Amino acid sequence: FDNSTQEPDYLPFLIPVLLINGATGVGVGVKMDIPPHNPREVINATRALLRDPNAEVVLIPDFCMPCDIIDTNWKQISNEGIGKFRARGHAEIGEFKKKPAIFITSLPQGVSSNSIKKKINDMVVAGQLPQVKDVLWAGDDKHVNMIIELKKDASPEYVLEMIYKYTRLESPYSVNFEAILGVDHLRFSYKSYLQVFIENAKMILFRMYCEKYQNEMTRWH
């Protein structure tokens, strides 16, 4: 904004970015937790509401890396704007150097590979995972590939279950769709937020065409 005209209260937008990008915020007695969602699904839900205001809106979070969202009542969360769920990173059982191994190929949102590695090493030192021989990193800046090398007679299924249970490879998340509308602090359902987005988008277009009309009338005069 270059200060050449009156500063706007808010800037125009094309898509419902709050649902697509997600947001986390803490204020006085307020904690917003909105996970990111798939842009195509959010836009399709918005278009469905344009066609039918009574349409149902049910959306499931979509993280940067592929994760398994543990089964949750997403209809209730979408309708109430509050709830909890768990996300599990992807791991596969295979062989490494002719020994059993676990390959971690994705992580939940906000979880680092270093935190997983540190927790596994701590469990090995504490005697909770004596089956683990070493934890190696074979990924790069774009791909996750953590190799958990196991001892010869180890049970990879048991080790993987322990990793899911005690590390953040399976992490809990909250949904609390609280936001400010004007001066009011509200908890939105997914549908009510999209309805507010649609009404604001209509008003932006209305004001834009009013300005165009005013400019043309002034020029005609």
mmCIF file of C-alpha atoms in Angstrom, residues 80-209:
data_model
loop_
_atom_site.group_PDB
_atom_site.id
_atom_site.type_symbol
_atom_site.label_atom_id
_atom_site.label_comp_id
_atom_site.label_asym_id
_atom_site.label_seq_id
_atom_site.Cartn_x
_atom_site.Cartn_y
_atom_site.Cartn_z
ATOM 1 C CA GLU A 80 -19.021 -26.796 14.794
ATOM 2 C CA GLY A 81 -15.593 -25.390 13.900
ATOM 3 C CA ILE A 82 -13.935 -27.199 16.788
ATOM 4 C CA GLY A 83 -12.523 -30.671 17.395
ATOM 5 C CA LYS A 84 -9.408 -32.849 17.482
ATOM 6 C CA PHE A 85 -7.713 -35.288 15.146
ATOM 7 C CA ARG A 86 -4.454 -37.175 14.684
ATOM 8 C CA ALA A 87 -2.158 -37.269 11.656
ATOM 9 C CA ARG A 88 0.280 -40.102 10.980
ATOM 10 C CA GLY A 89 3.360 -39.863 8.755
ATOM 11 C CA HIS A 90 4.083 -42.575 6.220
ATOM 12 C CA ALA A 91 6.477 -45.404 7.069
ATOM 13 C CA GLU A 92 7.308 -48.630 5.262
ATOM 14 C CA ILE A 93 8.943 -51.846 6.437
ATOM 15 C CA GLY A 94 11.746 -53.219 4.258
ATOM 16 C CA GLU A 95 15.379 -54.272 4.261
ATOM 17 C CA PHE A 96 18.603 -52.260 4.566
ATOM 18 C CA LYS A 97 21.986 -53.983 4.298
ATOM 19 C CA LYS A 98 20.171 -57.361 4.374
ATOM 20 C CA LYS A 99 18.613 -56.551 7.744
ATOM 21 C CA PRO A 100 15.073 -55.428 8.651
ATOM 22 C CA ALA A 101 14.539 -51.664 8.513
ATOM 23 C CA ILE A 102 11.854 -49.008 8.678
ATOM 24 C CA PHE A 103 11.748 -46.222 6.073
ATOM 25 C CA ILE A 104 9.975 -43.006 7.113
ATOM 26 C CA THR A 105 8.960 -41.096 3.978
ATOM 27 C CA SER A 106 6.679 -38.308 5.275
ATOM 28 C CA LEU A 107 6.073 -36.365 8.473
ATOM 29 C CA PRO A 108 3.006 -34.634 9.947
ATOM 30 C CA GLN A 109 2.694 -30.844 9.784
ATOM 31 C CA GLY A 110 5.226 -29.030 11.956
ATOM 32 C CA VAL A 111 7.246 -32.158 12.830
ATOM 33 C CA SER A 112 10.969 -32.225 12.039
ATOM 34 C CA SER A 113 13.061 -35.272 11.209
ATOM 35 C CA ASN A 114 15.564 -34.235 13.887
ATOM 36 C CA SER A 115 12.911 -34.443 16.612
ATOM 37 C CA ILE A 116 11.951 -37.960 15.479
ATOM 38 C CA LYS A 117 15.589 -39.062 15.367
ATOM 39 C CA LYS A 118 16.361 -37.578 18.798
ATOM 40 C CA LYS A 119 13.348 -39.270 20.401
ATOM 41 C CA ILE A 120 14.251 -42.664 18.905
ATOM 42 C CA ASN A 121 17.861 -42.319 20.093
ATOM 43 C CA ASP A 122 16.620 -41.385 23.584
ATOM 44 C CA MET A 123 14.406 -44.486 23.616
ATOM 45 C CA VAL A 124 17.376 -46.642 22.565
ATOM 46 C CA VAL A 125 19.524 -45.218 25.391
ATOM 47 C CA ALA A 126 16.662 -45.733 27.884
ATOM 48 C CA GLY A 127 16.325 -49.366 26.814
ATOM 49 C CA GLN A 128 12.857 -48.923 25.312
ATOM 50 C CA LEU A 129 13.991 -49.798 21.774
ATOM 51 C CA PRO A 130 16.995 -52.150 22.022
ATOM 52 C CA GLN A 131 16.050 -53.542 18.582
ATOM 53 C CA VAL A 132 17.240 -50.334 16.850
ATOM 54 C CA LYS A 133 20.823 -50.399 15.579
ATOM 55 C CA ASP A 134 21.062 -46.949 13.954
ATOM 56 C CA VAL A 135 18.986 -44.053 12.584
ATOM 57 C CA LEU A 136 20.185 -42.707 9.231
ATOM 58 C CA TRP A 137 19.134 -39.782 7.047
ATOM 59 C CA ALA A 138 19.088 -40.444 3.298
ATOM 60 C CA GLY A 139 16.748 -37.651 2.185
ATOM 61 C CA ASP A 140 17.337 -34.198 0.745
ATOM 62 C CA ASP A 141 15.755 -30.735 0.824
ATOM 63 C CA LYS A 142 12.656 -31.961 -1.020
ATOM 64 C CA HIS A 143 12.200 -35.553 0.121
ATOM 65 C CA VAL A 144 12.034 -37.259 3.510
ATOM 66 C CA ASN A 145 13.838 -40.586 3.788
ATOM 67 C CA MET A 146 14.777 -41.618 7.303
ATOM 68 C CA ILE A 147 16.122 -45.161 7.642
ATOM 69 C CA ILE A 148 15.783 -46.914 10.984
ATOM 70 C CA GLU A 149 18.223 -49.816 10.821
ATOM 71 C CA LEU A 150 17.202 -52.725 13.039
ATOM 72 C CA LYS A 151 19.082 -55.637 14.500
ATOM 73 C CA LYS A 152 18.873 -58.987 12.751
ATOM 74 C CA ASP A 153 16.147 -60.643 14.846
ATOM 75 C CA ALA A 154 14.117 -57.479 15.556
ATOM 76 C CA SER A 155 10.380 -57.229 14.888
ATOM 77 C CA PRO A 156 9.894 -54.198 12.590
ATOM 78 C CA GLU A 157 6.129 -54.207 13.231
ATOM 79 C CA TYR A 158 6.675 -53.828 16.988
ATOM 80 C CA VAL A 159 9.322 -51.109 16.541
ATOM 81 C CA LEU A 160 7.077 -49.152 14.176
ATOM 82 C CA GLU A 161 4.180 -49.367 16.629
ATOM 83 C CA MET A 162 6.442 -48.003 19.394
ATOM 84 C CA ILE A 163 7.592 -45.169 17.141
ATOM 85 C CA TYR A 164 3.995 -44.212 16.349
ATOM 86 C CA LYS A 165 3.109 -44.348 20.037
ATOM 87 C CA TYR A 166 6.019 -42.431 21.558
ATOM 88 C CA THR A 167 7.266 -40.051 18.852
ATOM 89 C CA ARG A 168 5.571 -37.303 16.874
ATOM 90 C CA LEU A 169 5.371 -39.453 13.764
ATOM 91 C CA GLU A 170 1.757 -39.657 14.879
ATOM 92 C CA SER A 171 0.756 -36.254 16.247
ATOM 93 C CA PRO A 172 -2.426 -34.785 17.743
ATOM 94 C CA TYR A 173 -3.942 -31.606 16.279
ATOM 95 C CA SER A 174 -6.778 -29.313 17.248
ATOM 96 C CA VAL A 175 -9.316 -27.402 15.200
ATOM 97 C CA ASN A 176 -10.632 -24.161 16.693
ATOM 98 C CA PHE A 177 -12.014 -21.906 13.962
ATOM 99 C CA GLU A 178 -12.061 -18.625 15.881
ATOM 100 C CA ALA A 179 -11.659 -15.391 13.961
ATOM 101 C CA ILE A 180 -12.606 -11.720 14.010
ATOM 102 C CA LEU A 181 -15.498 -10.471 11.876
ATOM 103 C CA GLY A 182 -15.614 -6.690 12.072
ATOM 104 C CA VAL A 183 -15.287 -6.160 15.815
ATOM 105 C CA ASP A 184 -16.866 -9.472 16.811
ATOM 106 C CA HIS A 185 -14.911 -12.500 17.936
ATOM 107 C CA LEU A 186 -16.695 -15.566 16.573
ATOM 108 C CA ARG A 187 -16.249 -19.293 16.171
ATOM 109 C CA PHE A 188 -17.098 -20.166 12.589
ATOM 110 C CA SER A 189 -18.227 -23.408 11.079
ATOM 111 C CA TYR A 190 -16.585 -24.133 7.742
ATOM 112 C CA LYS A 191 -19.842 -23.304 5.986
ATOM 113 C CA SER A 192 -20.443 -20.023 7.838
ATOM 114 C CA TYR A 193 -16.900 -18.866 7.016
ATOM 115 C CA LEU A 194 -17.404 -19.619 3.316
ATOM 116 C CA GLN A 195 -20.736 -17.780 3.411
ATOM 117 C CA VAL A 196 -18.994 -14.722 4.887
ATOM 118 C CA PHE A 197 -16.319 -15.047 2.184
ATOM 119 C CA ILE A 198 -19.006 -15.113 -0.537
ATOM 120 C CA GLU A 199 -20.790 -12.044 0.862
ATOM 121 C CA ASN A 200 -17.505 -10.122 1.131
ATOM 122 C CA ALA A 201 -16.592 -11.112 -2.431
ATOM 123 C CA LYS A 202 -19.982 -9.839 -3.622
ATOM 124 C CA MET A 203 -19.446 -6.539 -1.799
ATOM 125 C CA ILE A 204 -15.974 -6.132 -3.304
ATOM 126 C CA LEU A 205 -17.384 -6.601 -6.803
ATOM 127 C CA PHE A 206 -20.299 -4.263 -6.052
ATOM 128 C CA ARG A 207 -17.953 -1.509 -4.855
ATOM 129 C CA MET A 208 -15.645 -2.034 -7.825
ATOM 130 C CA TYR A 209 -18.488 -1.605 -10.321
#
